[in-house]
Amino acid sequence: MTSERLQPGDTAPDFTLPDADGTEISLAAHKGRKVIVYFYPAALTPGCTKQACDFTDNLELLAGAGYDVIGVSPDKPEKLAKFREKEDLKVTLVGDPSKEVLTAYGAFGEKKLYGKTVTGVIRSTIVVDEEGKVERALYNVKATGHVAKIIKDLGI
């Protein structure tokens, strides 16, 4: 079962998920700012670490341009806290163990992994505008170089 992918102009599904400290983070609380919501398979894995570090390194630049960044994975808060500490991450990471939010965003479903079709998290980035609408929906993105590409595409 593959969830429906979002298209530009869609209303971004609202969510409230716990961050690394167990604090509830909701998309609605970011209204009035743009939000880059990125979905990744697992904390403490090489590609996801690279991506989280790239977002952390560019957080000031993105924040200055009016963007908040939220990373979503199926991990529990305890694992997110370990990830944050180990890699000194500044980006907000939230956990979605039920995968409801991942599914709502079209970021969970069938994907190719080493030539096999598996069901899992599809590395995706959704840019949400100030009104809570999808501005960009990028699916099957690469972990490496992705943040630089977003910055370029958004003209930051």
JSON list of N, CA and C in Angstrom, two decimals, residues 24-98:
[
{"chain": "A", "resi": 24, "resn": "GLU", "atom": "N", "xyz": [5.73, 18.01, 22.55]},
{"chain": "A", "resi": 24, "resn": "GLU", "atom": "CA", "xyz": [4.87, 17.91, 21.36]},
{"chain": "A", "resi": 24, "resn": "GLU", "atom": "C", "xyz": [5.15, 19.08, 20.41]},
{"chain": "A", "resi": 25, "resn": "ILE", "atom": "N", "xyz": [5.44, 18.75, 19.18]},
{"chain": "A", "resi": 25, "resn": "ILE", "atom": "CA", "xyz": [5.70, 19.76, 18.15]},
{"chain": "A", "resi": 25, "resn": "ILE", "atom": "C", "xyz": [4.57, 19.64, 17.13]},
{"chain": "A", "resi": 26, "resn": "SER", "atom": "N", "xyz": [3.93, 20.78, 16.82]},
{"chain": "A", "resi": 26, "resn": "SER", "atom": "CA", "xyz": [2.85, 20.70, 15.83]},
{"chain": "A", "resi": 26, "resn": "SER", "atom": "C", "xyz": [3.16, 21.61, 14.65]},
{"chain": "A", "resi": 27, "resn": "LEU", "atom": "N", "xyz": [2.68, 21.20, 13.49]},
{"chain": "A", "resi": 27, "resn": "LEU", "atom": "CA", "xyz": [2.88, 22.02, 12.29]},
{"chain": "A", "resi": 27, "resn": "LEU", "atom": "C", "xyz": [2.11, 23.33, 12.43]},
{"chain": "A", "resi": 28, "resn": "ALA", "atom": "N", "xyz": [0.92, 23.27, 13.01]},
{"chain": "A", "resi": 28, "resn": "ALA", "atom": "CA", "xyz": [0.07, 24.46, 13.15]},
{"chain": "A", "resi": 28, "resn": "ALA", "atom": "C", "xyz": [0.77, 25.58, 13.91]},
{"chain": "A", "resi": 29, "resn": "ALA", "atom": "N", "xyz": [1.64, 25.21, 14.85]},
{"chain": "A", "resi": 29, "resn": "ALA", "atom": "CA", "xyz": [2.36, 26.22, 15.65]},
{"chain": "A", "resi": 29, "resn": "ALA", "atom": "C", "xyz": [3.33, 27.04, 14.81]},
{"chain": "A", "resi": 30, "resn": "HIS", "atom": "N", "xyz": [3.63, 26.59, 13.60]},
{"chain": "A", "resi": 30, "resn": "HIS", "atom": "CA", "xyz": [4.58, 27.28, 12.73]},
{"chain": "A", "resi": 30, "resn": "HIS", "atom": "C", "xyz": [3.89, 28.18, 11.71]},
{"chain": "A", "resi": 31, "resn": "LYS", "atom": "N", "xyz": [2.57, 28.32, 11.82]},
{"chain": "A", "resi": 31, "resn": "LYS", "atom": "CA", "xyz": [1.84, 29.14, 10.85]},
{"chain": "A", "resi": 31, "resn": "LYS", "atom": "C", "xyz": [2.44, 30.54, 10.81]},
{"chain": "A", "resi": 32, "resn": "GLY", "atom": "N", "xyz": [2.56, 31.08, 9.59]},
{"chain": "A", "resi": 32, "resn": "GLY", "atom": "CA", "xyz": [3.18, 32.39, 9.45]},
{"chain": "A", "resi": 32, "resn": "GLY", "atom": "C", "xyz": [4.65, 32.29, 9.08]},
{"chain": "A", "resi": 33, "resn": "ARG", "atom": "N", "xyz": [5.21, 31.07, 9.21]},
{"chain": "A", "resi": 33, "resn": "ARG", "atom": "CA", "xyz": [6.57, 30.84, 8.73]},
{"chain": "A", "resi": 33, "resn": "ARG", "atom": "C", "xyz": [6.53, 29.69, 7.73]},
{"chain": "A", "resi": 34, "resn": "LYS", "atom": "N", "xyz": [7.53, 29.63, 6.90]},
{"chain": "A", "resi": 34, "resn": "LYS", "atom": "CA", "xyz": [7.60, 28.49, 5.99]},
{"chain": "A", "resi": 34, "resn": "LYS", "atom": "C", "xyz": [8.26, 27.35, 6.74]},
{"chain": "A", "resi": 35, "resn": "VAL", "atom": "N", "xyz": [7.89, 26.14, 6.41]},
{"chain": "A", "resi": 35, "resn": "VAL", "atom": "CA", "xyz": [8.46, 24.99, 7.10]},
{"chain": "A", "resi": 35, "resn": "VAL", "atom": "C", "xyz": [8.93, 23.96, 6.07]},
{"chain": "A", "resi": 36, "resn": "ILE", "atom": "N", "xyz": [10.17, 23.51, 6.26]},
{"chain": "A", "resi": 36, "resn": "ILE", "atom": "CA", "xyz": [10.68, 22.40, 5.46]},
{"chain": "A", "resi": 36, "resn": "ILE", "atom": "C", "xyz": [10.49, 21.17, 6.33]},
{"chain": "A", "resi": 37, "resn": "VAL", "atom": "N", "xyz": [9.59, 20.29, 5.92]},
{"chain": "A", "resi": 37, "resn": "VAL", "atom": "CA", "xyz": [9.35, 19.05, 6.66]},
{"chain": "A", "resi": 37, "resn": "VAL", "atom": "C", "xyz": [10.03, 17.95, 5.86]},
{"chain": "A", "resi": 38, "resn": "TYR", "atom": "N", "xyz": [11.04, 17.33, 6.49]},
{"chain": "A", "resi": 38, "resn": "TYR", "atom": "CA", "xyz": [11.71, 16.27, 5.74]},
{"chain": "A", "resi": 38, "resn": "TYR", "atom": "C", "xyz": [11.55, 14.93, 6.45]},
{"chain": "A", "resi": 39, "resn": "PHE", "atom": "N", "xyz": [11.37, 13.91, 5.64]},
{"chain": "A", "resi": 39, "resn": "PHE", "atom": "CA", "xyz": [11.09, 12.56, 6.14]},
{"chain": "A", "resi": 39, "resn": "PHE", "atom": "C", "xyz": [12.28, 11.67, 5.82]},
{"chain": "A", "resi": 40, "resn": "TYR", "atom": "N", "xyz": [12.79, 10.98, 6.84]},
{"chain": "A", "resi": 40, "resn": "TYR", "atom": "CA", "xyz": [13.97, 10.14, 6.63]},
{"chain": "A", "resi": 40, "resn": "TYR", "atom": "C", "xyz": [13.76, 8.80, 7.34]},
{"chain": "A", "resi": 41, "resn": "PRO", "atom": "N", "xyz": [14.42, 7.74, 6.84]},
{"chain": "A", "resi": 41, "resn": "PRO", "atom": "CA", "xyz": [14.13, 6.40, 7.35]},
{"chain": "A", "resi": 41, "resn": "PRO", "atom": "C", "xyz": [14.53, 6.13, 8.79]},
{"chain": "A", "resi": 42, "resn": "ALA", "atom": "N", "xyz": [15.73, 6.54, 9.22]},
{"chain": "A", "resi": 42, "resn": "ALA", "atom": "CA", "xyz": [16.16, 6.15, 10.57]},
{"chain": "A", "resi": 42, "resn": "ALA", "atom": "C", "xyz": [17.29, 7.02, 11.09]},
{"chain": "A", "resi": 43, "resn": "ALA", "atom": "N", "xyz": [17.19, 7.40, 12.35]},
{"chain": "A", "resi": 43, "resn": "ALA", "atom": "CA", "xyz": [18.26, 8.14, 13.02]},
{"chain": "A", "resi": 43, "resn": "ALA", "atom": "C", "xyz": [19.49, 7.25, 13.12]},
{"chain": "A", "resi": 44, "resn": "LEU", "atom": "N", "xyz": [20.65, 7.87, 13.19]},
{"chain": "A", "resi": 44, "resn": "LEU", "atom": "CA", "xyz": [21.92, 7.18, 13.42]},
{"chain": "A", "resi": 44, "resn": "LEU", "atom": "C", "xyz": [22.33, 6.26, 12.27]},
{"chain": "A", "resi": 45, "resn": "THR", "atom": "N", "xyz": [21.83, 6.51, 11.07]},
{"chain": "A", "resi": 45, "resn": "THR", "atom": "CA", "xyz": [22.30, 5.78, 9.90]},
{"chain": "A", "resi": 45, "resn": "THR", "atom": "C", "xyz": [23.06, 6.78, 9.01]},
{"chain": "A", "resi": 46, "resn": "PRO", "atom": "N", "xyz": [23.99, 6.32, 8.19]},
{"chain": "A", "resi": 46, "resn": "PRO", "atom": "CA", "xyz": [24.89, 7.25, 7.49]},
{"chain": "A", "resi": 46, "resn": "PRO", "atom": "C", "xyz": [24.21, 8.32, 6.63]},
{"chain": "A", "resi": 47, "resn": "GLY", "atom": "N", "xyz": [23.28, 7.91, 5.76]},
{"chain": "A", "resi": 47, "resn": "GLY", "atom": "CA", "xyz": [22.62, 8.89, 4.89]},
{"chain": "A", "resi": 47, "resn": "GLY", "atom": "C", "xyz": [21.81, 9.90, 5.68]},
{"chain": "A", "resi": 48, "resn": "CYS", "atom": "N", "xyz": [21.09, 9.41, 6.67]},
{"chain": "A", "resi": 48, "resn": "CYS", "atom": "CA", "xyz": [20.23, 10.28, 7.47]},
{"chain": "A", "resi": 48, "resn": "CYS", "atom": "C", "xyz": [21.07, 11.23, 8.33]},
{"chain": "A", "resi": 49, "resn": "THR", "atom": "N", "xyz": [22.24, 10.75, 8.75]},
{"chain": "A", "resi": 49, "resn": "THR", "atom": "CA", "xyz": [23.15, 11.59, 9.53]},
{"chain": "A", "resi": 49, "resn": "THR", "atom": "C", "xyz": [23.66, 12.72, 8.66]},
{"chain": "A", "resi": 50, "resn": "LYS", "atom": "N", "xyz": [24.08, 12.38, 7.45]},
{"chain": "A", "resi": 50, "resn": "LYS", "atom": "CA", "xyz": [24.59, 13.38, 6.50]},
{"chain": "A", "resi": 50, "resn": "LYS", "atom": "C", "xyz": [23.54, 14.46, 6.26]},
{"chain": "A", "resi": 51, "resn": "GLN", "atom": "N", "xyz": [22.30, 14.01, 6.03]},
{"chain": "A", "resi": 51, "resn": "GLN", "atom": "CA", "xyz": [21.21, 14.95, 5.75]},
{"chain": "A", "resi": 51, "resn": "GLN", "atom": "C", "xyz": [20.93, 15.84, 6.96]},
{"chain": "A", "resi": 52, "resn": "ALA", "atom": "N", "xyz": [20.85, 15.25, 8.15]},
{"chain": "A", "resi": 52, "resn": "ALA", "atom": "CA", "xyz": [20.57, 16.03, 9.36]},
{"chain": "A", "resi": 52, "resn": "ALA", "atom": "C", "xyz": [21.69, 17.02, 9.64]},
{"chain": "A", "resi": 53, "resn": "CYS", "atom": "N", "xyz": [22.94, 16.61, 9.40]},
{"chain": "A", "resi": 53, "resn": "CYS", "atom": "CA", "xyz": [24.07, 17.51, 9.60]},
{"chain": "A", "resi": 53, "resn": "CYS", "atom": "C", "xyz": [24.04, 18.66, 8.59]},
{"chain": "A", "resi": 54, "resn": "ASP", "atom": "N", "xyz": [23.68, 18.36, 7.34]},
{"chain": "A", "resi": 54, "resn": "ASP", "atom": "CA", "xyz": [23.57, 19.40, 6.32]},
{"chain": "A", "resi": 54, "resn": "ASP", "atom": "C", "xyz": [22.49, 20.42, 6.70]},
{"chain": "A", "resi": 55, "resn": "PHE", "atom": "N", "xyz": [21.35, 19.93, 7.19]},
{"chain": "A", "resi": 55, "resn": "PHE", "atom": "CA", "xyz": [20.29, 20.85, 7.62]},
{"chain": "A", "resi": 55, "resn": "PHE", "atom": "C", "xyz": [20.77, 21.69, 8.81]},
{"chain": "A", "resi": 56, "resn": "THR", "atom": "N", "xyz": [21.46, 21.04, 9.75]},
{"chain": "A", "resi": 56, "resn": "THR", "atom": "CA", "xyz": [21.98, 21.75, 10.92]},
{"chain": "A", "resi": 56, "resn": "THR", "atom": "C", "xyz": [22.96, 22.84, 10.50]},
{"chain": "A", "resi": 57, "resn": "ASP", "atom": "N", "xyz": [23.87, 22.50, 9.58]},
{"chain": "A", "resi": 57, "resn": "ASP", "atom": "CA", "xyz": [24.87, 23.47, 9.11]},
{"chain": "A", "resi": 57, "resn": "ASP", "atom": "C", "xyz": [24.24, 24.66, 8.41]},
{"chain": "A", "resi": 58, "resn": "ASN", "atom": "N", "xyz": [23.08, 24.47, 7.82]},
{"chain": "A", "resi": 58, "resn": "ASN", "atom": "CA", "xyz": [22.43, 25.54, 7.05]},
{"chain": "A", "resi": 58, "resn": "ASN", "atom": "C", "xyz": [21.22, 26.13, 7.76]},
{"chain": "A", "resi": 59, "resn": "LEU", "atom": "N", "xyz": [21.04, 25.76, 9.03]},
{"chain": "A", "resi": 59, "resn": "LEU", "atom": "CA", "xyz": [19.84, 26.17, 9.76]},
{"chain": "A", "resi": 59, "resn": "LEU", "atom": "C", "xyz": [19.72, 27.69, 9.89]},
{"chain": "A", "resi": 60, "resn": "GLU", "atom": "N", "xyz": [20.83, 28.35, 10.19]},
{"chain": "A", "resi": 60, "resn": "GLU", "atom": "CA", "xyz": [20.78, 29.82, 10.33]},
{"chain": "A", "resi": 60, "resn": "GLU", "atom": "C", "xyz": [20.39, 30.48, 9.02]},
{"chain": "A", "resi": 61, "resn": "LEU", "atom": "N", "xyz": [20.99, 30.00, 7.94]},
{"chain": "A", "resi": 61, "resn": "LEU", "atom": "CA", "xyz": [20.67, 30.52, 6.61]},
{"chain": "A", "resi": 61, "resn": "LEU", "atom": "C", "xyz": [19.19, 30.33, 6.30]},
{"chain": "A", "resi": 62, "resn": "LEU", "atom": "N", "xyz": [18.68, 29.13, 6.55]},
{"chain": "A", "resi": 62, "resn": "LEU", "atom": "CA", "xyz": [17.27, 28.83, 6.29]},
{"chain": "A", "resi": 62, "resn": "LEU", "atom": "C", "xyz": [16.35, 29.65, 7.19]},
{"chain": "A", "resi": 63, "resn": "ALA", "atom": "N", "xyz": [16.70, 29.72, 8.48]},
{"chain": "A", "resi": 63, "resn": "ALA", "atom": "CA", "xyz": [15.88, 30.48, 9.43]},
{"chain": "A", "resi": 63, "resn": "ALA", "atom": "C", "xyz": [15.84, 31.96, 9.04]},
{"chain": "A", "resi": 64, "resn": "GLY", "atom": "N", "xyz": [16.99, 32.46, 8.60]},
{"chain": "A", "resi": 64, "resn": "GLY", "atom": "CA", "xyz": [17.08, 33.86, 8.18]},
{"chain": "A", "resi": 64, "resn": "GLY", "atom": "C", "xyz": [16.19, 34.15, 6.99]},
{"chain": "A", "resi": 65, "resn": "ALA", "atom": "N", "xyz": [15.98, 33.13, 6.16]},
{"chain": "A", "resi": 65, "resn": "ALA", "atom": "CA", "xyz": [15.12, 33.28, 4.98]},
{"chain": "A", "resi": 65, "resn": "ALA", "atom": "C", "xyz": [13.66, 32.95, 5.30]},
{"chain": "A", "resi": 66, "resn": "GLY", "atom": "N", "xyz": [13.37, 32.69, 6.60]},
{"chain": "A", "resi": 66, "resn": "GLY", "atom": "CA", "xyz": [11.99, 32.48, 7.03]},
{"chain": "A", "resi": 66, "resn": "GLY", "atom": "C", "xyz": [11.54, 31.03, 7.06]},
{"chain": "A", "resi": 67, "resn": "TYR", "atom": "N", "xyz": [12.50, 30.10, 7.04]},
{"chain": "A", "resi": 67, "resn": "TYR", "atom": "CA", "xyz": [12.15, 28.67, 7.04]},
{"chain": "A", "resi": 67, "resn": "TYR", "atom": "C", "xyz": [12.49, 28.01, 8.37]},
{"chain": "A", "resi": 68, "resn": "ASP", "atom": "N", "xyz": [11.56, 27.22, 8.88]},
{"chain": "A", "resi": 68, "resn": "ASP", "atom": "CA", "xyz": [11.83, 26.34, 10.01]},
{"chain": "A", "resi": 68, "resn": "ASP", "atom": "C", "xyz": [12.03, 24.95, 9.40]},
{"chain": "A", "resi": 69, "resn": "VAL", "atom": "N", "xyz": [12.77, 24.09, 10.09]},
{"chain": "A", "resi": 69, "resn": "VAL", "atom": "CA", "xyz": [13.02, 22.75, 9.58]},
{"chain": "A", "resi": 69, "resn": "VAL", "atom": "C", "xyz": [12.59, 21.72, 10.62]},
{"chain": "A", "resi": 70, "resn": "ILE", "atom": "N", "xyz": [11.81, 20.74, 10.19]},
{"chain": "A", "resi": 70, "resn": "ILE", "atom": "CA", "xyz": [11.38, 19.65, 11.07]},
{"chain": "A", "resi": 70, "resn": "ILE", "atom": "C", "xyz": [11.70, 18.33, 10.35]},
{"chain": "A", "resi": 71, "resn": "GLY", "atom": "N", "xyz": [12.46, 17.48, 11.01]},
{"chain": "A", "resi": 71, "resn": "GLY", "atom": "CA", "xyz": [12.77, 16.16, 10.46]},
{"chain": "A", "resi": 71, "resn": "GLY", "atom": "C", "xyz": [11.87, 15.13, 11.10]},
{"chain": "A", "resi": 72, "resn": "VAL", "atom": "N", "xyz": [11.28, 14.26, 10.29]},
{"chain": "A", "resi": 72, "resn": "VAL", "atom": "CA", "xyz": [10.34, 13.25, 10.80]},
{"chain": "A", "resi": 72, "resn": "VAL", "atom": "C", "xyz": [10.86, 11.85, 10.43]},
{"chain": "A", "resi": 73, "resn": "SER", "atom": "N", "xyz": [10.90, 10.96, 11.42]},
{"chain": "A", "resi": 73, "resn": "SER", "atom": "CA", "xyz": [11.26, 9.56, 11.16]},
{"chain": "A", "resi": 73, "resn": "SER", "atom": "C", "xyz": [10.40, 8.69, 12.08]},
{"chain": "A", "resi": 74, "resn": "PRO", "atom": "N", "xyz": [10.40, 7.38, 11.85]},
{"chain": "A", "resi": 74, "resn": "PRO", "atom": "CA", "xyz": [9.59, 6.52, 12.73]},
{"chain": "A", "resi": 74, "resn": "PRO", "atom": "C", "xyz": [10.23, 6.28, 14.10]},
{"chain": "A", "resi": 75, "resn": "ASP", "atom": "N", "xyz": [11.36, 6.94, 14.38]},
{"chain": "A", "resi": 75, "resn": "ASP", "atom": "CA", "xyz": [12.08, 6.69, 15.63]},
{"chain": "A", "resi": 75, "resn": "ASP", "atom": "C", "xyz": [11.37, 7.23, 16.86]},
{"chain": "A", "resi": 76, "resn": "LYS", "atom": "N", "xyz": [11.65, 6.59, 18.00]},
{"chain": "A", "resi": 76, "resn": "LYS", "atom": "CA", "xyz": [11.11, 7.05, 19.28]},
{"chain": "A", "resi": 76, "resn": "LYS", "atom": "C", "xyz": [11.99, 8.20, 19.80]},
{"chain": "A", "resi": 77, "resn": "PRO", "atom": "N", "xyz": [11.42, 9.07, 20.66]},
{"chain": "A", "resi": 77, "resn": "PRO", "atom": "CA", "xyz": [12.17, 10.22, 21.17]},
{"chain": "A", "resi": 77, "resn": "PRO", "atom": "C", "xyz": [13.55, 9.87, 21.75]},
{"chain": "A", "resi": 78, "resn": "GLU", "atom": "N", "xyz": [13.67, 8.74, 22.43]},
{"chain": "A", "resi": 78, "resn": "GLU", "atom": "CA", "xyz": [14.95, 8.37, 23.04]},
{"chain": "A", "resi": 78, "resn": "GLU", "atom": "C", "xyz": [16.04, 8.22, 21.98]},
{"chain": "A", "resi": 79, "resn": "LYS", "atom": "N", "xyz": [15.68, 7.61, 20.87]},
{"chain": "A", "resi": 79, "resn": "LYS", "atom": "CA", "xyz": [16.67, 7.42, 19.79]},
{"chain": "A", "resi": 79, "resn": "LYS", "atom": "C", "xyz": [17.00, 8.77, 19.14]},
{"chain": "A", "resi": 80, "resn": "LEU", "atom": "N", "xyz": [15.99, 9.62, 19.02]},
{"chain": "A", "resi": 80, "resn": "LEU", "atom": "CA", "xyz": [16.23, 10.95, 18.44]},
{"chain": "A", "resi": 80, "resn": "LEU", "atom": "C", "xyz": [17.18, 11.75, 19.33]},
{"chain": "A", "resi": 81, "resn": "ALA", "atom": "N", "xyz": [17.03, 11.61, 20.64]},
{"chain": "A", "resi": 81, "resn": "ALA", "atom": "CA", "xyz": [17.90, 12.32, 21.59]},
{"chain": "A", "resi": 81, "resn": "ALA", "atom": "C", "xyz": [19.34, 11.84, 21.43]},
{"chain": "A", "resi": 82, "resn": "LYS", "atom": "N", "xyz": [19.52, 10.53, 21.28]},
{"chain": "A", "resi": 82, "resn": "LYS", "atom": "CA", "xyz": [20.88, 9.97, 21.06]},
{"chain": "A", "resi": 82, "resn": "LYS", "atom": "C", "xyz": [21.48, 10.53, 19.77]},
{"chain": "A", "resi": 83, "resn": "PHE", "atom": "N", "xyz": [20.67, 10.55, 18.73]},
{"chain": "A", "resi": 83, "resn": "PHE", "atom": "CA", "xyz": [21.08, 11.04, 17.41]},
{"chain": "A", "resi": 83, "resn": "PHE", "atom": "C", "xyz": [21.53, 12.50, 17.54]},
{"chain": "A", "resi": 84, "resn": "ARG", "atom": "N", "xyz": [20.70, 13.29, 18.21]},
{"chain": "A", "resi": 84, "resn": "ARG", "atom": "CA", "xyz": [20.99, 14.72, 18.37]},
{"chain": "A", "resi": 84, "resn": "ARG", "atom": "C", "xyz": [22.30, 14.93, 19.12]},
{"chain": "A", "resi": 85, "resn": "GLU", "atom": "N", "xyz": [22.47, 14.17, 20.22]},
{"chain": "A", "resi": 85, "resn": "GLU", "atom": "CA", "xyz": [23.68, 14.34, 21.02]},
{"chain": "A", "resi": 85, "resn": "GLU", "atom": "C", "xyz": [24.92, 13.88, 20.27]},
{"chain": "A", "resi": 86, "resn": "LYS", "atom": "N", "xyz": [24.83, 12.71, 19.64]},
{"chain": "A", "resi": 86, "resn": "LYS", "atom": "CA", "xyz": [25.99, 12.15, 18.95]},
{"chain": "A", "resi": 86, "resn": "LYS", "atom": "C", "xyz": [26.47, 13.06, 17.82]},
{"chain": "A", "resi": 87, "resn": "GLU", "atom": "N", "xyz": [25.53, 13.65, 17.09]},
{"chain": "A", "resi": 87, "resn": "GLU", "atom": "CA", "xyz": [25.89, 14.45, 15.91]},
{"chain": "A", "resi": 87, "resn": "GLU", "atom": "C", "xyz": [25.79, 15.96, 16.16]},
{"chain": "A", "resi": 88, "resn": "ASP", "atom": "N", "xyz": [25.47, 16.35, 17.39]},
{"chain": "A", "resi": 88, "resn": "ASP", "atom": "CA", "xyz": [25.34, 17.77, 17.74]},
{"chain": "A", "resi": 88, "resn": "ASP", "atom": "C", "xyz": [24.36, 18.48, 16.80]},
{"chain": "A", "resi": 89, "resn": "LEU", "atom": "N", "xyz": [23.18, 17.89, 16.63]},
{"chain": "A", "resi": 89, "resn": "LEU", "atom": "CA", "xyz": [22.18, 18.41, 15.69]},
{"chain": "A", "resi": 89, "resn": "LEU", "atom": "C", "xyz": [21.38, 19.56, 16.31]},
{"chain": "A", "resi": 90, "resn": "LYS", "atom": "N", "xyz": [21.09, 20.55, 15.49]},
{"chain": "A", "resi": 90, "resn": "LYS", "atom": "CA", "xyz": [20.28, 21.69, 15.94]},
{"chain": "A", "resi": 90, "resn": "LYS", "atom": "C", "xyz": [18.88, 21.66, 15.34]},
{"chain": "A", "resi": 91, "resn": "VAL", "atom": "N", "xyz": [18.70, 20.79, 14.37]},
{"chain": "A", "resi": 91, "resn": "VAL", "atom": "CA", "xyz": [17.41, 20.72, 13.68]},
{"chain": "A", "resi": 91, "resn": "VAL", "atom": "C", "xyz": [16.39, 20.00, 14.57]},
{"chain": "A", "resi": 92, "resn": "THR", "atom": "N", "xyz": [15.14, 20.41, 14.49]},
{"chain": "A", "resi": 92, "resn": "THR", "atom": "CA", "xyz": [14.07, 19.78, 15.28]},
{"chain": "A", "resi": 92, "resn": "THR", "atom": "C", "xyz": [13.74, 18.42, 14.67]},
{"chain": "A", "resi": 93, "resn": "LEU", "atom": "N", "xyz": [13.87, 17.37, 15.47]},
{"chain": "A", "resi": 93, "resn": "LEU", "atom": "CA", "xyz": [13.55, 16.02, 15.02]},
{"chain": "A", "resi": 93, "resn": "LEU", "atom": "C", "xyz": [12.35, 15.50, 15.79]},
{"chain": "A", "resi": 94, "resn": "VAL", "atom": "N", "xyz": [11.38, 14.96, 15.08]},
{"chain": "A", "resi": 94, "resn": "VAL", "atom": "CA", "xyz": [10.20, 14.40, 15.75]},
{"chain": "A", "resi": 94, "resn": "VAL", "atom": "C", "xyz": [10.03, 12.94, 15.32]},
{"chain": "A", "resi": 95, "resn": "GLY", "atom": "N", "xyz": [9.41, 12.16, 16.21]},
{"chain": "A", "resi": 95, "resn": "GLY", "atom": "CA", "xyz": [9.22, 10.74, 15.96]},
{"chain": "A", "resi": 95, "resn": "GLY", "atom": "C", "xyz": [7.77, 10.41, 15.63]},
{"chain": "A", "resi": 96, "resn": "ASP", "atom": "N", "xyz": [7.61, 9.52, 14.67]},
{"chain": "A", "resi": 96, "resn": "ASP", "atom": "CA", "xyz": [6.28, 9.08, 14.22]},
{"chain": "A", "resi": 96, "resn": "ASP", "atom": "C", "xyz": [6.25, 7.55, 14.16]},
{"chain": "A", "resi": 97, "resn": "PRO", "atom": "N", "xyz": [6.35, 6.89, 15.35]},
{"chain": "A", "resi": 97, "resn": "PRO", "atom": "CA", "xyz": [6.40, 5.43, 15.36]},
{"chain": "A", "resi": 97, "resn": "PRO", "atom": "C", "xyz": [5.17, 4.77, 14.73]},
{"chain": "A", "resi": 98, "resn": "SER", "atom": "N", "xyz": [4.01, 5.42, 14.78]},
{"chain": "A", "resi": 98, "resn": "SER", "atom": "CA", "xyz": [2.79, 4.84, 14.20]},
{"chain": "A", "resi": 98, "resn": "SER", "atom": "C", "xyz": [2.78, 4.99, 12.67]}
]
